[in-house]
Amino acid sequence: MVEDRIRLEPSWKAALGDEFDKSYMTTLRQFLVREKQARKVIYPKGANIFAALDLIPLDDVKVVIIGQDPYHGPQQAHGLCFSVQPGVSQPPSLVNIFKEINDDLGTPERTLDDKHGCLLPWAQQGVLLLNSVLTVERGRAGSHQGRGWETFTDRIVETLNTSQSGLVFMLWGSYAHKKGAIVDRNRHCVLSAPHPSPLSAHRGFFDCGHFSAANRYLEDNGQTPIDWFRVE
């Protein structure tokens, strides 16, 4: 059974609850307990680890954006990939995401700026901001990779792929491309591009047009488009 202290929206609990009883999840839980006992700082806070799932019922997901692991700096991570908490400076990848939105959809009257970086309003519209690994040690990027989170988030992608139709998957970078390889292209819209990191954004993330393409697909399938300019 899913432990009561885990904050997970009921439809996701119904779909994924059995995962919490599997051996890989027990091993992962034991690892996290040891890390905390060693007084290591783990991000995000426990209440936010499953925030991406807790915010959106399974049937309300429209768009899936796949990240790698949480930001590892203080006050940044809060359970939504690429997003930072209100008042925190935008990390470089998010700066480039906002630049692409401005170039793709912006007008002189409507642009994103550098004052906001919390993507909670996207989640509230049905954008699942899913990291592949849901925790990280402070100051150590990738430190919780290979501990079991990937198995859990693979199951999320599988569930979305088979139980829903007409979703938009935004896959940025080789890691996300591999994560989304199982997605049925006949059932869903899959948009692939390089990662928005400054190291790769100029190789095809800029001018990819994913945000307008996602909205066109949603509208063509009778869905309300995403207001990508809504941030906190």
Backbone as numpy.savetxt, mean C-alpha at the origin, in Angstrom:
# Nx Ny Nz CAx CAy CAz Cx Cy Cz
-8.08 -18.62 15.31 -8.92 -17.41 15.31 -8.05 -16.15 15.31
-8.56 -15.08 14.63 -7.85 -13.81 14.65 -7.88 -13.25 16.07
-6.72 -12.83 16.57 -6.66 -12.30 17.93 -7.45 -11.00 18.03
-8.15 -10.83 19.15 -9.04 -9.69 19.32 -8.31 -8.36 19.20
-7.03 -8.32 19.58 -6.33 -7.04 19.58 -5.91 -6.60 18.18
-6.01 -7.46 17.19 -5.65 -7.10 15.83 -6.79 -6.29 15.22
-6.47 -5.07 14.77 -7.47 -4.21 14.17 -7.57 -4.54 12.69
-8.64 -5.21 12.34 -8.82 -5.67 10.97 -10.31 -5.59 10.65
-10.65 -4.92 9.57 -12.04 -4.75 9.15 -12.69 -6.13 8.99
-13.95 -6.31 9.39 -14.57 -7.63 9.47 -14.52 -8.46 8.19
-14.68 -7.84 7.02 -14.65 -8.62 5.79 -13.27 -9.20 5.52
-12.23 -8.46 5.93 -10.87 -8.99 5.80 -10.61 -10.06 6.84
-11.16 -9.91 8.03 -11.03 -10.97 9.04 -11.64 -12.27 8.53
-12.78 -12.15 7.87 -13.44 -13.34 7.34 -12.61 -13.99 6.24
-11.97 -13.17 5.41 -11.20 -13.70 4.29 -9.83 -14.23 4.70
-9.23 -13.61 5.72 -7.83 -13.90 6.04 -7.63 -14.49 7.44
-8.71 -14.65 8.19 -8.58 -15.05 9.58 -7.77 -16.32 9.78
-7.92 -17.29 8.88 -7.19 -18.55 9.02 -5.68 -18.38 8.92
-5.25 -17.31 8.26 -3.80 -17.08 8.10 -3.13 -16.90 9.45
-3.84 -16.35 10.43 -3.24 -16.06 11.73 -2.99 -17.32 12.55
-3.55 -18.44 12.12 -3.32 -19.71 12.82 -2.24 -20.56 12.16
-1.69 -20.08 11.06 -0.70 -20.87 10.33 0.68 -20.71 10.95
1.53 -21.68 10.66 2.85 -21.72 11.31 3.71 -20.52 10.96
3.63 -20.03 9.73 4.47 -18.89 9.36 4.10 -17.65 10.18
2.81 -17.51 10.48 2.38 -16.35 11.26 2.79 -16.49 12.73
2.77 -17.70 13.24 3.26 -17.92 14.60 4.73 -17.57 14.69
5.51 -18.00 13.70 6.94 -17.68 13.67 7.17 -16.18 13.57
6.38 -15.51 12.74 6.48 -14.06 12.59 6.14 -13.35 13.89
5.09 -13.80 14.55 4.68 -13.19 15.82 5.80 -13.35 16.85
6.40 -14.52 16.92 7.49 -14.76 17.87 8.69 -13.85 17.57
8.98 -13.67 16.30 10.07 -12.77 15.90 9.80 -11.35 16.38
8.59 -10.86 16.19 8.26 -9.49 16.60 8.33 -9.33 18.11
7.91 -10.36 18.84 8.00 -10.31 20.30 9.45 -10.22 20.74
10.32 -11.01 20.11 11.76 -10.97 20.46 12.36 -9.61 20.16
11.98 -9.01 19.05 12.50 -7.70 18.69 12.10 -6.65 19.73
10.87 -6.71 20.18 10.41 -5.76 21.19 11.08 -6.01 22.53
11.28 -7.28 22.87 11.97 -7.61 24.12 13.41 -7.11 24.10
14.00 -7.05 22.90 15.35 -6.52 22.75 15.37 -5.00 22.69
14.22 -4.40 22.96 14.04 -2.94 23.01 14.30 -2.26 21.66
14.05 -2.98 20.60 14.14 -2.39 19.28 12.84 -1.65 18.98
12.96 -0.53 18.29 11.80 0.27 17.92 11.28 -0.22 16.58
9.99 -0.58 16.55 9.38 -1.13 15.36 8.35 -0.15 14.83
8.37 0.04 13.51 7.36 0.89 12.85 6.53 0.03 11.91
5.23 0.40 11.72 4.49 1.42 12.46 4.07 0.91 13.84
3.38 1.74 14.58 2.85 1.30 15.87 1.92 0.11 15.66
1.83 -0.71 16.69 1.04 -1.94 16.57 -0.37 -1.73 16.07
-1.01 -0.67 16.52 -2.40 -0.42 16.12 -2.53 -0.10 14.64
-1.41 0.27 13.99 -1.45 0.67 12.58 -0.89 -0.38 11.63
-0.43 -1.50 12.15 0.21 -2.49 11.28 -0.72 -2.92 10.15
-1.99 -3.12 10.48 -2.95 -3.59 9.48 -3.87 -2.47 9.00
-3.42 -1.23 9.11 -4.28 -0.09 8.80 -4.81 -0.14 7.37
-4.00 -0.57 6.42 -4.45 -0.60 5.02 -5.70 -1.46 4.87
-5.75 -2.58 5.60 -6.90 -3.46 5.53 -8.05 -2.98 6.40
-7.71 -2.38 7.52 -8.75 -1.97 8.47 -9.58 -0.82 7.92
-9.02 -0.03 7.02 -9.70 1.17 6.54 -10.70 0.89 5.42
-10.55 -0.23 4.70 -11.35 -0.46 3.50 -11.94 -1.87 3.53
-13.26 -2.01 3.54 -13.84 -3.35 3.37 -13.38 -3.97 2.05
-13.25 -5.26 2.05 -12.77 -5.99 0.87 -13.55 -5.61 -0.38
-14.86 -5.54 -0.28 -15.69 -5.26 -1.46 -15.60 -3.81 -1.92
-15.02 -2.93 -1.12 -14.94 -1.52 -1.48 -13.61 -1.14 -2.14
-12.69 -2.09 -2.25 -11.40 -1.80 -2.88 -11.62 -1.54 -4.37
-11.02 -0.45 -4.85 -11.08 -0.12 -6.28 -9.69 -0.19 -6.92
-8.70 0.30 -6.18 -7.33 0.42 -6.69 -6.39 -0.20 -5.67
-5.36 -0.90 -6.15 -4.35 -1.49 -5.27 -2.99 -0.94 -5.67
-2.32 -0.28 -4.72 -0.94 0.18 -4.93 -0.06 -0.63 -4.00
0.99 -1.25 -4.54 1.84 -2.15 -3.76 3.19 -1.51 -3.51
3.53 -1.35 -2.24 4.84 -0.87 -1.84 5.69 -2.02 -1.32
6.85 -1.70 -0.76 7.77 -2.75 -0.30 7.72 -2.93 1.21
8.29 -2.00 1.96 8.16 -2.06 3.42 7.98 -0.65 3.97
7.57 -0.52 5.23 7.26 0.81 5.76 8.48 1.72 5.81
8.23 3.02 5.84 9.30 3.98 6.11 9.90 3.67 7.48
11.21 3.87 7.61 11.89 3.48 8.85 12.35 4.66 9.69
11.85 5.87 9.36 12.19 7.04 10.16 11.09 7.38 11.15
11.42 8.12 12.20 10.43 8.48 13.22 9.24 9.24 12.64
8.05 8.91 13.11 6.80 9.61 12.78 6.37 9.46 11.33
7.00 8.60 10.58 6.63 8.48 9.16 5.54 7.43 8.94
5.86 6.16 9.20 4.97 5.06 8.83 3.70 5.04 9.68
2.58 4.79 9.02 1.32 4.60 9.74 0.44 3.54 9.08
1.06 2.63 8.35 0.35 1.47 7.84 -0.13 1.57 6.41
0.11 2.67 5.72 -0.28 2.86 4.33 0.97 3.09 3.50
1.17 2.29 2.47 2.40 2.42 1.68 2.49 3.80 1.04
3.71 4.33 0.99 4.07 5.62 0.42 3.56 6.81 1.24
2.66 6.60 2.18 2.05 7.68 2.95 2.85 7.96 4.21
2.85 9.23 4.63 3.43 9.60 5.92 2.36 10.29 6.75
2.60 10.37 8.03 1.63 10.98 8.92 1.56 12.50 8.67
0.41 13.11 8.97 0.26 14.56 8.75 1.37 15.36 9.42
1.87 16.34 8.71 2.91 17.20 9.25 4.32 16.72 9.00
4.48 15.52 8.44 5.80 14.95 8.17 6.20 15.27 6.73
7.44 15.64 6.52 7.92 15.96 5.17 7.76 14.77 4.23
7.44 15.06 2.99 7.27 14.00 2.01 8.61 13.33 1.70
8.69 12.00 1.76 9.87 11.30 1.29 10.01 11.44 -0.23
11.21 11.21 -0.77 11.45 11.44 -2.21 10.50 10.71 -3.14
10.17 9.45 -2.84 9.26 8.72 -3.73 7.88 9.36 -3.77
7.41 9.84 -2.63 6.10 10.48 -2.58 6.13 11.82 -3.32
7.24 12.54 -3.22 7.40 13.77 -3.99 7.21 13.48 -5.48
7.80 12.39 -5.95 7.71 12.04 -7.37 6.31 11.56 -7.74
5.64 10.86 -6.83 4.25 10.46 -7.08 3.39 11.69 -7.26
3.55 12.67 -6.38 2.76 13.90 -6.49 3.11 14.67 -7.76
4.38 14.66 -8.16 4.76 15.34 -9.40 4.05 14.70 -10.58
3.99 13.37 -10.60 3.33 12.69 -11.70 1.83 12.98 -11.71
1.20 13.04 -10.53 -0.22 13.39 -10.48 -0.44 14.80 -11.03
0.42 15.73 -10.63 0.30 17.10 -11.14 0.43 17.13 -12.65
1.41 16.40 -13.19 1.64 16.40 -14.64 0.53 15.67 -15.38
-0.01 14.64 -14.76 -1.02 13.80 -15.40 -2.41 14.43 -15.34
-2.75 15.00 -14.21 -4.13 15.45 -13.97 -4.26 16.90 -13.56
-3.15 17.55 -13.24 -3.21 18.87 -12.63 -3.64 19.97 -13.58
-4.13 21.04 -12.96 -4.47 22.26 -13.68 -3.88 23.41 -12.88
-3.85 24.61 -13.45 -3.33 25.74 -12.66 -4.07 25.93 -11.34
-5.33 25.53 -11.30 -6.13 25.70 -10.09 -6.02 24.52 -9.15
-5.49 23.41 -9.62 -5.52 22.20 -8.78 -4.21 21.43 -8.92
-3.37 21.52 -7.89 -2.11 20.78 -7.85 -1.85 20.31 -6.42
-0.96 19.36 -6.32 -0.49 18.91 -5.01 0.78 19.67 -4.66
0.99 19.92 -3.38 2.18 20.64 -2.96 2.97 19.81 -1.96
3.99 20.44 -1.37 4.90 19.70 -0.48 4.48 19.80 0.98
3.29 20.31 1.24 2.85 20.49 2.62 2.14 19.27 3.16
1.68 18.39 2.28 0.85 17.27 2.70 1.43 15.96 2.16
1.34 14.91 2.97 1.85 13.61 2.52 1.07 12.44 3.06
-0.04 12.71 3.75 -0.85 11.64 4.30 -1.91 11.24 3.27
-1.90 9.97 2.89 -2.77 9.48 1.83 -4.04 8.82 2.36
-4.37 9.11 3.61 -5.58 8.54 4.19 -6.82 8.81 3.33
-6.99 10.01 2.76 -8.17 10.23 1.91 -8.22 9.31 0.69
-7.07 8.86 0.20 -7.09 7.87 -0.88 -7.69 6.56 -0.39
-7.23 6.12 0.78 -7.75 4.87 1.34 -9.26 4.97 1.56
-9.72 6.12 1.99 -11.15 6.31 2.25 -11.98 6.25 0.97
-11.32 6.41 -0.18 -12.00 6.31 -1.46 -11.88 4.92 -2.09
-11.17 4.01 -1.44 -11.05 2.66 -1.97 -9.71 2.30 -2.55
-8.67 3.07 -2.22 -7.31 2.74 -2.67 -6.61 1.96 -1.57
-6.30 0.69 -1.85 -5.59 -0.14 -0.89 -4.09 0.11 -1.03
-3.51 0.74 -0.02 -2.10 1.12 -0.02 -1.33 0.06 0.75
-0.95 -1.00 0.04 -0.46 -2.22 0.66 1.04 -2.36 0.56
1.72 -2.34 1.70 3.13 -2.74 1.71 3.22 -4.26 1.68
4.28 -4.78 1.06 4.49 -6.23 1.04 4.97 -6.75 2.38
5.71 -5.93 3.10 6.18 -6.22 4.45 5.57 -5.16 5.35
4.97 -5.56 6.46 4.15 -4.62 7.23 4.84 -4.00 8.44
6.07 -4.40 8.73 6.81 -3.80 9.84 8.27 -3.61 9.44
8.96 -2.78 10.21 10.38 -2.52 9.96 11.01 -2.01 11.25
12.29 -2.27 11.43 13.02 -1.71 12.58 13.47 -0.30 12.26
13.41 0.57 13.26 13.83 1.95 13.07 15.23 2.03 12.47
15.36 2.79 11.40 16.65 3.05 10.80 17.23 1.92 9.97
16.47 0.84 9.77 17.00 -0.32 9.04 16.00 -0.76 7.97
16.11 -0.15 6.82 15.21 -0.49 5.71 15.34 -1.97 5.37
14.20 -2.62 5.15 14.20 -4.02 4.76 14.51 -5.00 5.86
14.56 -4.54 7.10 15.01 -5.40 8.19 14.04 -6.52 8.53
12.77 -6.42 8.15 11.79 -7.47 8.45 11.38 -8.25 7.21
12.15 -8.10 6.14 11.87 -8.91 4.95 12.25 -10.36 5.23
11.53 -11.27 4.60 11.82 -12.69 4.73 11.40 -13.30 6.05
10.56 -12.60 6.82 10.13 -13.10 8.13 8.70 -13.66 8.11
8.03 -13.54 6.97 6.69 -14.10 6.86 5.64 -13.15 6.34
5.92 -11.85 6.41 4.92 -10.90 5.93 4.60 -11.10 4.46
5.61 -11.46 3.67 5.37 -11.62 2.24 4.33 -12.69 1.95
4.34 -13.76 2.75 3.34 -14.81 2.57 1.95 -14.27 2.85
1.82 -13.49 3.90 0.53 -12.91 4.26 0.03 -11.96 3.18
0.89 -11.09 2.69 0.44 -10.12 1.69 0.24 -10.77 0.33
0.95 -11.85 0.04 0.62 -12.63 -1.16 -0.82 -13.13 -1.09
-1.22 -13.56 0.08 -2.59 -14.05 0.27 -3.59 -12.92 0.05
-3.25 -11.70 0.44 -4.13 -10.56 0.19 -4.31 -10.34 -1.31
-3.19 -10.35 -2.04 -3.27 -10.15 -3.49 -4.08 -11.27 -4.14
-3.86 -12.50 -3.71 -4.61 -13.64 -4.25 -6.11 -13.47 -3.99
-6.46 -13.03 -2.78 -7.86 -12.84 -2.42 -8.50 -11.77 -3.30
-7.82 -10.66 -3.50 -8.34 -9.60 -4.35 -8.48 -10.09 -5.79
-7.51 -10.82 -6.27 -7.52 -11.29 -7.65 -8.70 -12.20 -7.93
-9.00 -13.09 -7.00 -10.02 -14.11 -7.25 -11.43 -13.71 -6.79
-11.53 -12.89 -5.75 -12.85 -12.58 -5.21 -13.46 -11.31 -5.80
-12.65 -10.47 -6.44 -13.12 -9.21 -7.00 -12.89 -9.20 -8.51
-13.48 -8.23 -9.17 -13.21 -7.99 -10.58 -13.22 -6.49 -10.83
-12.55 -6.07 -11.90 -12.53 -4.67 -12.25 -11.69 -3.79 -11.36
-10.67 -4.38 -10.70 -9.76 -3.58 -9.88 -8.63 -3.03 -10.74
-8.04 -1.95 -10.27 -6.83 -1.40 -10.89 -5.65 -1.70 -9.98
-4.65 -2.41 -10.50 -3.42 -2.68 -9.77 -2.33 -1.78 -10.34
-1.75 -0.94 -9.47 -0.62 -0.10 -9.86 0.65 -0.74 -9.32
1.49 -1.21 -10.22 2.69 -1.95 -9.85 3.91 -1.13 -10.27
4.60 -0.58 -9.29 5.73 0.30 -9.55 7.02 -0.36 -9.08
7.90 -0.66 -9.99 9.18 -1.27 -9.65 9.13 -2.79 -9.74
10.31 -3.41 -9.86 10.39 -4.85 -10.07 9.79 -5.65 -8.92
9.93 -5.15 -7.70 9.39 -5.87 -6.55 7.88 -5.97 -6.66
7.22 -4.86 -6.96 5.76 -4.86 -7.11 5.34 -5.67 -8.33
6.13 -5.60 -9.40 5.80 -6.39 -10.60 5.73 -7.88 -10.26
6.69 -8.35 -9.49 6.69 -9.77 -9.10 5.51 -10.08 -8.18
5.23 -9.15 -7.26 4.13 -9.36 -6.33 2.80 -9.47 -7.06
2.65 -8.72 -8.12 1.40 -8.70 -8.86 1.36 -9.63 -10.05
2.35 -10.50 -10.18 2.41 -11.37 -11.35 1.22 -12.31 -11.44
0.59 -12.62 -10.30 -0.53 -13.56 -10.31 -1.84 -12.92 -10.74
-1.87 -11.61 -10.86 -3.13 -10.92 -11.15 -3.59 -11.24 -12.57
-4.84 -11.60 -12.69 -5.46 -11.95 -13.97 -5.71 -10.67 -14.77
-4.96 -10.49 -15.85 -5.08 -9.28 -16.67 -6.40 -9.21 -17.42
-7.09 -10.31 -17.57 -8.39 -10.30 -18.22 -9.50 -9.89 -17.25
-9.22 -9.97 -15.97 -10.21 -9.68 -14.93 -10.01 -8.30 -14.33
-8.77 -7.81 -14.37 -8.41 -6.55 -13.74 -7.53 -5.72 -14.67
-7.40 -4.45 -14.35 -6.48 -3.56 -15.06 -5.15 -3.53 -14.31
-4.07 -3.84 -14.99 -2.74 -3.85 -14.38 -1.89 -2.78 -15.06
-1.44 -1.81 -14.26 -0.59 -0.73 -14.75 0.80 -0.90 -14.15
1.81 -1.04 -14.99 3.18 -1.28 -14.52 4.10 -0.16 -14.97
5.02 0.21 -14.09 6.00 1.26 -14.38 7.18 1.09 -13.45
8.31 1.75 -13.73 9.40 1.77 -12.76 8.97 2.38 -11.43
9.77 2.16 -10.41 9.48 2.69 -9.08 9.63 4.22 -9.08
8.82 4.93 -8.27 8.93 6.39 -8.21 10.15 6.92 -7.46
11.01 6.06 -6.97 12.24 6.50 -6.33 13.04 7.40 -7.26
13.78 8.37 -6.71 14.64 9.21 -7.56 15.64 8.41 -8.39
15.96 7.20 -7.95 16.90 6.36 -8.70 16.31 5.80 -9.99
14.97 5.75 -10.07 14.37 5.09 -11.23 13.21 5.85 -11.86
12.71 6.89 -11.22 11.51 7.56 -11.72 11.66 8.07 -13.14
12.88 8.50 -13.51 13.10 9.05 -14.85 13.16 7.96 -15.91
13.10 6.70 -15.51 13.15 5.61 -16.48 11.75 5.15 -16.89
10.73 5.93 -16.57 9.41 5.57 -17.04 8.28 5.77 -16.06
8.59 6.10 -14.80 7.49 6.43 -13.90 6.90 7.78 -14.27
7.78 8.77 -14.47 7.29 10.05 -14.94 6.67 9.87 -16.33
5.53 10.48 -16.53 4.76 10.42 -17.77 4.11 9.06 -18.01
4.00 8.22 -16.96 3.34 6.92 -17.13 1.83 7.08 -17.27
1.27 8.17 -16.75 -0.16 8.42 -16.89 -1.05 7.45 -16.13
-0.53 6.84 -15.07 -1.30 5.82 -14.37 -2.55 6.36 -13.68
-2.49 7.58 -13.21 -3.61 8.10 -12.42 -4.81 8.41 -13.31
-4.57 8.98 -14.47 -5.67 9.19 -15.41 -6.14 7.87 -15.99
-5.22 6.94 -16.25 -5.61 5.63 -16.78 -6.48 4.87 -15.79
-6.12 4.94 -14.52 -6.93 4.27 -13.49 -8.34 4.84 -13.45
-8.45 6.15 -13.51 -9.78 6.77 -13.44 -10.61 6.46 -14.68
-9.97 6.41 -15.84 -10.72 6.05 -17.05 -11.27 4.64 -16.93
-10.44 3.73 -16.43 -10.88 2.34 -16.29 -12.03 2.24 -15.29
-11.92 2.92 -14.17 -12.99 2.89 -13.18 -14.29 3.43 -13.76
-14.21 4.56 -14.45 -15.41 5.15 -15.04 -16.01 4.23 -16.10
-15.16 3.61 -16.90 -15.65 2.69 -17.94 -16.35 1.49 -17.34
-16.02 1.17 -16.08 -16.63 0.03 -15.41 -17.68 0.46 -14.37
-18.19 1.68 -14.54 -19.29 2.14 -13.70 -18.91 2.53 -12.29
-17.62 2.80 -12.05 -17.14 3.16 -10.72 -16.83 4.65 -10.64
-16.95 5.21 -9.45 -16.56 6.59 -9.23 -15.04 6.70 -9.28
-14.49 7.66 -10.04 -13.02 7.79 -10.08 -12.46 8.27 -8.76
-11.16 8.12 -8.61 -10.46 8.56 -7.40 -10.09 10.04 -7.53
-10.32 10.80 -6.49 -9.83 12.17 -6.44 -8.41 12.12 -5.88
-7.44 12.06 -6.76 -6.04 11.90 -6.35 -5.49 13.16 -5.69
-6.19 14.27 -5.76 -5.73 15.51 -5.13 -6.15 15.61 -3.67
-6.92 14.66 -3.20 -7.34 14.67 -1.79 -6.26 14.01 -0.94
-5.54 14.81 -0.19 -4.52 14.32 0.75 -4.66 15.14 2.04
-3.95 14.71 3.08 -3.98 15.45 4.34 -2.59 15.98 4.66
